[in-house]
């Protein structure tokens, strides 16, 4: 993993000298819709659900309390610099959740228990950040208010709605995979699953990230029993390479997209 990271960094630096690459722009919608569901789905498929159960308390604390405290710290730092409290909290909500794909870089440097906590927390903290962000934006424009029932309802929608969509997508996925004998069709369903979960959850204003994660965790438990060996072999040959390329592309394109154009 460190060797891959170094190779990606060196490649990104070299590509940064190419004018056409420096001027490339990566719309946020592309990251959220095309890249993020695939990366999250693979992370959830390769995360141990048994380890998550044993560290659930720490995961919940990090994915809720720590995210809120981090958002508050960022807002408190931005407010003295001239940001009103509303936009400062929006900034804090955007900065608070950790990146699920970045945790994998530390996997070999930390004990297994700590890696499990960090990886699982990074997969589900989106729900908390989504609520904080929605409240900050809503209060700023005068469309939201702070009350325990209202905030509780937003958390329930973000987490409960996302989990429900993930379960529904996983159920459909399982039934399709049991019936499909063609490996190509089976893996096509696998590729479409994270996008379906993400879009359906976003449609009902729930956490699309949590929907993808829940769907992936369920499939990680049932896949060995319902998916044929030929299907799994093809998937294992495709997904690691695909996620590595996507991570590399994000590293290069996101970095270059922040570079001001010479024109």
Coordinates of C-alpha atoms in Angstrom, one line a residue:
X1 CA 0.0 0.0 0.0
X2 CA 2.7 2.6 0.8
X3 CA 4.4 1.8 -2.6
X4 CA 1.1 2.3 -4.4
X5 CA 0.5 5.6 -2.6
X6 CA 4.0 6.8 -3.5
X7 CA 3.6 5.8 -7.1
X8 CA 0.3 7.7 -7.3
X9 CA 1.8 10.8 -5.8
X10 CA 4.8 10.8 -8.2
X11 CA 2.5 10.2 -11.2
X12 CA 0.2 13.0 -10.0
X13 CA 3.2 15.4 -9.7
X14 CA 4.4 14.5 -13.2
X15 CA 1.0 14.9 -14.8
X16 CA 0.6 18.3 -13.1
X17 CA 3.3 19.6 -15.5
X18 CA 1.0 18.9 -18.5
X19 CA -1.0 22.0 -19.3
X20 CA -4.1 20.1 -20.4
X21 CA -4.2 18.2 -17.2
X22 CA -3.8 21.3 -15.1
X23 CA -6.8 22.9 -16.8
X24 CA -9.0 19.8 -16.3
X25 CA -12.0 20.5 -14.1
X26 CA -13.7 17.7 -12.1
X27 CA -17.3 18.6 -11.1
X28 CA -18.3 17.7 -7.6
X29 CA -21.3 15.8 -8.9
X30 CA -19.0 13.4 -10.8
X31 CA -17.2 12.5 -7.6
X32 CA -20.4 12.0 -5.6
X33 CA -22.3 10.1 -8.2
X34 CA -19.7 8.1 -10.1
X35 CA -16.6 7.7 -7.9
X36 CA -17.8 7.7 -4.3
X37 CA -20.4 4.9 -4.4
X38 CA -17.9 2.4 -6.0
X39 CA -15.2 3.2 -3.5
X40 CA -17.5 2.9 -0.5
X41 CA -19.1 -0.3 -1.8
X42 CA -15.7 -2.0 -2.1
X43 CA -14.6 -0.8 1.3
X44 CA -17.8 -2.1 2.9
X45 CA -17.4 -5.5 1.1
X46 CA -13.9 -5.9 2.5
X47 CA -14.7 -4.7 6.1
X48 CA -15.4 -7.4 8.8
X49 CA -18.9 -7.2 10.2
X50 CA -17.9 -9.3 13.2
X51 CA -15.2 -6.8 14.1
X52 CA -17.7 -4.0 13.7
X53 CA -20.0 -5.6 16.3
X54 CA -17.2 -5.9 18.9
X55 CA -16.2 -2.2 18.5
X56 CA -19.6 -0.7 17.9
X57 CA -19.5 1.6 20.9
X58 CA -16.3 3.3 19.8
X59 CA -17.6 3.5 16.2
X60 CA -20.8 5.2 17.2
X61 CA -19.0 7.7 19.4
X62 CA -16.5 8.7 16.7
X63 CA -19.1 8.9 14.0
X64 CA -21.5 11.1 16.0
X65 CA -19.9 13.0 18.9
X66 CA -16.5 13.4 17.3
X67 CA -18.0 14.6 14.0
X68 CA -20.1 17.2 15.8
X69 CA -17.2 18.4 17.9
X70 CA -14.9 18.6 14.8
X71 CA -17.6 20.6 12.9
X72 CA -17.9 23.0 15.9
X73 CA -14.1 23.4 16.1
X74 CA -13.9 24.3 12.4
X75 CA -16.8 26.7 12.7
X76 CA -15.3 28.3 15.8
X77 CA -12.0 28.8 13.9
X78 CA -13.7 30.3 10.9
X79 CA -16.0 32.7 12.7
X80 CA -13.3 35.0 14.0
X81 CA -11.9 35.2 10.5
X82 CA -15.1 36.8 9.2
X83 CA -17.4 33.9 8.4
X84 CA -21.0 34.2 9.8
X85 CA -21.9 31.3 12.1
X86 CA -24.2 29.7 9.5
X87 CA -21.6 29.4 6.7
X88 CA -18.9 28.5 9.3
X89 CA -21.0 25.5 10.4
X90 CA -21.5 24.5 6.8
X91 CA -17.7 24.6 6.4
X92 CA -17.3 22.6 9.6
X93 CA -19.8 20.0 8.4
X94 CA -17.9 19.6 5.1
X95 CA -14.6 19.1 6.9
X96 CA -15.7 16.9 9.8
X97 CA -16.3 13.5 8.3
X98 CA -13.2 11.4 7.5
X99 CA -12.6 9.8 4.1
X100 CA -13.3 6.1 4.0
X101 CA -10.9 5.4 1.2
X102 CA -8.0 7.3 2.9
X103 CA -8.2 5.0 6.0
X104 CA -7.0 2.1 3.9
X105 CA -3.5 3.7 3.6
X106 CA -3.0 3.2 7.4
X107 CA -4.3 -0.4 7.4
X108 CA -0.8 -2.0 7.7
X109 CA 0.5 0.6 10.2
X110 CA -2.1 0.2 13.0
X111 CA -3.5 -2.7 15.0
X112 CA -6.5 -4.5 13.5
X113 CA -8.9 -3.2 16.2
X114 CA -8.0 0.4 15.5
X115 CA -8.2 0.0 11.8
X116 CA -11.7 -1.6 12.1
X117 CA -12.9 1.3 14.2
X118 CA -11.4 4.0 11.9
X119 CA -12.7 2.2 8.7
X120 CA -16.2 1.6 10.0
X121 CA -16.5 5.1 11.5
X122 CA -15.4 6.7 8.2
X123 CA -18.1 4.7 6.4
X124 CA -21.0 5.9 8.5
X125 CA -20.1 9.4 9.7
X126 CA -21.7 10.8 6.6
X127 CA -25.1 10.7 8.3
X128 CA -24.0 13.0 11.1
X129 CA -22.3 15.4 8.7
X130 CA -25.4 15.4 6.5
X131 CA -27.6 16.5 9.4
X132 CA -25.2 19.2 10.6
X133 CA -24.8 20.5 7.1
X134 CA -28.6 20.5 6.4
X135 CA -29.3 22.3 9.7
X136 CA -26.6 24.9 9.1
X137 CA -27.8 25.7 5.6
X138 CA -31.5 25.6 6.7
X139 CA -30.9 28.0 9.6
X140 CA -28.8 30.3 7.5
X141 CA -31.6 30.7 5.0
X142 CA -34.4 30.7 7.6
X143 CA -35.9 27.4 6.6
X144 CA -34.8 25.3 9.7
X145 CA -35.0 25.6 13.4
X146 CA -33.3 23.9 16.4
X147 CA -35.4 21.7 18.5
X148 CA -34.9 18.2 19.9
X149 CA -37.8 16.5 17.9
X150 CA -36.7 18.2 14.7
X151 CA -33.0 17.3 15.0
X152 CA -34.0 13.8 16.1
X153 CA -36.1 13.4 13.0
X154 CA -33.3 14.5 10.8
X155 CA -30.9 12.0 12.3
X156 CA -33.6 9.3 12.0
X157 CA -34.1 10.1 8.3
X158 CA -30.4 10.3 7.6
X159 CA -29.4 7.1 9.4
X160 CA -32.7 5.1 9.4
X161 CA -33.6 6.0 5.8
X162 CA -30.1 5.3 4.5
X163 CA -30.0 1.9 6.3
X164 CA -33.5 1.0 5.0
X165 CA -32.6 1.8 1.4
X166 CA -29.4 -0.2 1.8
X167 CA -31.3 -3.2 3.1
X168 CA -33.8 -3.0 0.3
X169 CA -31.1 -2.8 -2.4
X170 CA -29.2 -5.7 -0.8
X171 CA -32.4 -7.8 -0.8
X172 CA -33.0 -7.1 -4.5
X173 CA -29.3 -7.8 -5.2
X174 CA -29.4 -11.1 -3.4
X175 CA -32.5 -12.3 -5.3
X176 CA -31.0 -11.4 -8.6
X177 CA -27.7 -12.9 -7.9
X178 CA -29.3 -16.2 -6.9
X179 CA -31.0 -16.4 -10.3
X180 CA -28.2 -15.2 -12.6
X181 CA -25.9 -17.8 -14.0
X182 CA -23.9 -15.6 -16.4
X183 CA -20.9 -14.1 -14.5
X184 CA -21.0 -10.9 -16.6
X185 CA -24.7 -10.3 -15.8
X186 CA -24.1 -11.1 -12.2
X187 CA -21.2 -8.7 -11.9
X188 CA -23.2 -6.0 -13.8
X189 CA -25.8 -6.2 -11.0
X190 CA -22.9 -5.9 -8.5
X191 CA -21.6 -2.7 -10.2
X192 CA -25.1 -1.2 -10.4
X193 CA -25.9 -1.9 -6.7
X194 CA -23.9 1.0 -5.1
X195 CA -25.3 3.5 -7.6
X196 CA -28.8 2.4 -7.0
X197 CA -28.5 2.5 -3.2
X198 CA -26.9 6.0 -3.3
X199 CA -29.4 7.5 -5.7
X200 CA -32.5 6.1 -4.0
X201 CA -31.3 7.3 -0.6
X202 CA -30.5 10.8 -1.9
X203 CA -34.0 10.8 -3.5
X204 CA -35.6 10.6 0.0
X205 CA -33.0 12.9 1.5
X206 CA -31.3 10.2 3.5
X207 CA -27.6 9.3 3.6
X208 CA -26.6 7.9 0.3
X209 CA -23.2 6.9 1.8
X210 CA -24.9 4.9 4.6
X211 CA -27.2 3.2 2.1
X212 CA -24.2 2.0 0.0
X213 CA -22.3 0.9 3.1
X214 CA -25.2 -1.1 4.6
X215 CA -25.9 -2.8 1.2
X216 CA -22.2 -3.7 0.9
X217 CA -22.0 -5.1 4.5
X218 CA -25.0 -7.3 3.9
X219 CA -23.6 -8.6 0.6
X220 CA -20.2 -9.3 2.2
X221 CA -22.0 -11.7 4.6
X222 CA -24.3 -13.5 2.1
X223 CA -22.1 -13.5 -1.0
X224 CA -20.1 -16.7 -0.2
X225 CA -23.4 -18.6 0.1
X226 CA -25.4 -17.3 -2.9
X227 CA -22.8 -16.2 -5.5
X228 CA -21.0 -18.8 -7.6
X229 CA -17.3 -19.2 -7.4
X230 CA -16.8 -18.1 -11.0
X231 CA -18.7 -14.9 -10.3
X232 CA -16.5 -14.1 -7.3
X233 CA -13.3 -14.9 -9.2
X234 CA -14.3 -12.4 -11.9
X235 CA -15.3 -9.8 -9.3
X236 CA -12.0 -10.1 -7.3
X237 CA -10.1 -9.6 -10.5
X238 CA -12.0 -6.4 -11.4
X239 CA -12.8 -4.5 -8.2
X240 CA -9.3 -4.0 -6.7
X241 CA -7.9 -2.7 -10.0
X242 CA -11.0 -0.5 -10.6
X243 CA -10.9 1.0 -7.2
X244 CA -7.1 1.6 -7.4
X245 CA -7.5 3.4 -10.7
X246 CA -10.4 5.5 -9.4
X247 CA -8.4 6.5 -6.3
X248 CA -5.5 7.5 -8.5
X249 CA -7.7 9.4 -10.8
X250 CA -9.3 11.3 -7.9
X251 CA -5.9 12.1 -6.4
X252 CA -4.7 13.6 -9.7
X253 CA -7.9 15.3 -10.9
X254 CA -9.0 16.7 -7.6
X255 CA -5.5 18.2 -7.0
X256 CA -5.3 19.6 -10.4
X257 CA -8.8 20.9 -10.4
X258 CA -7.9 23.2 -7.5
X259 CA -5.0 24.7 -9.5
X260 CA -6.0 28.1 -11.0
X261 CA -6.1 28.1 -14.8
X262 CA -3.5 30.3 -16.5
X263 CA -6.3 31.8 -18.6

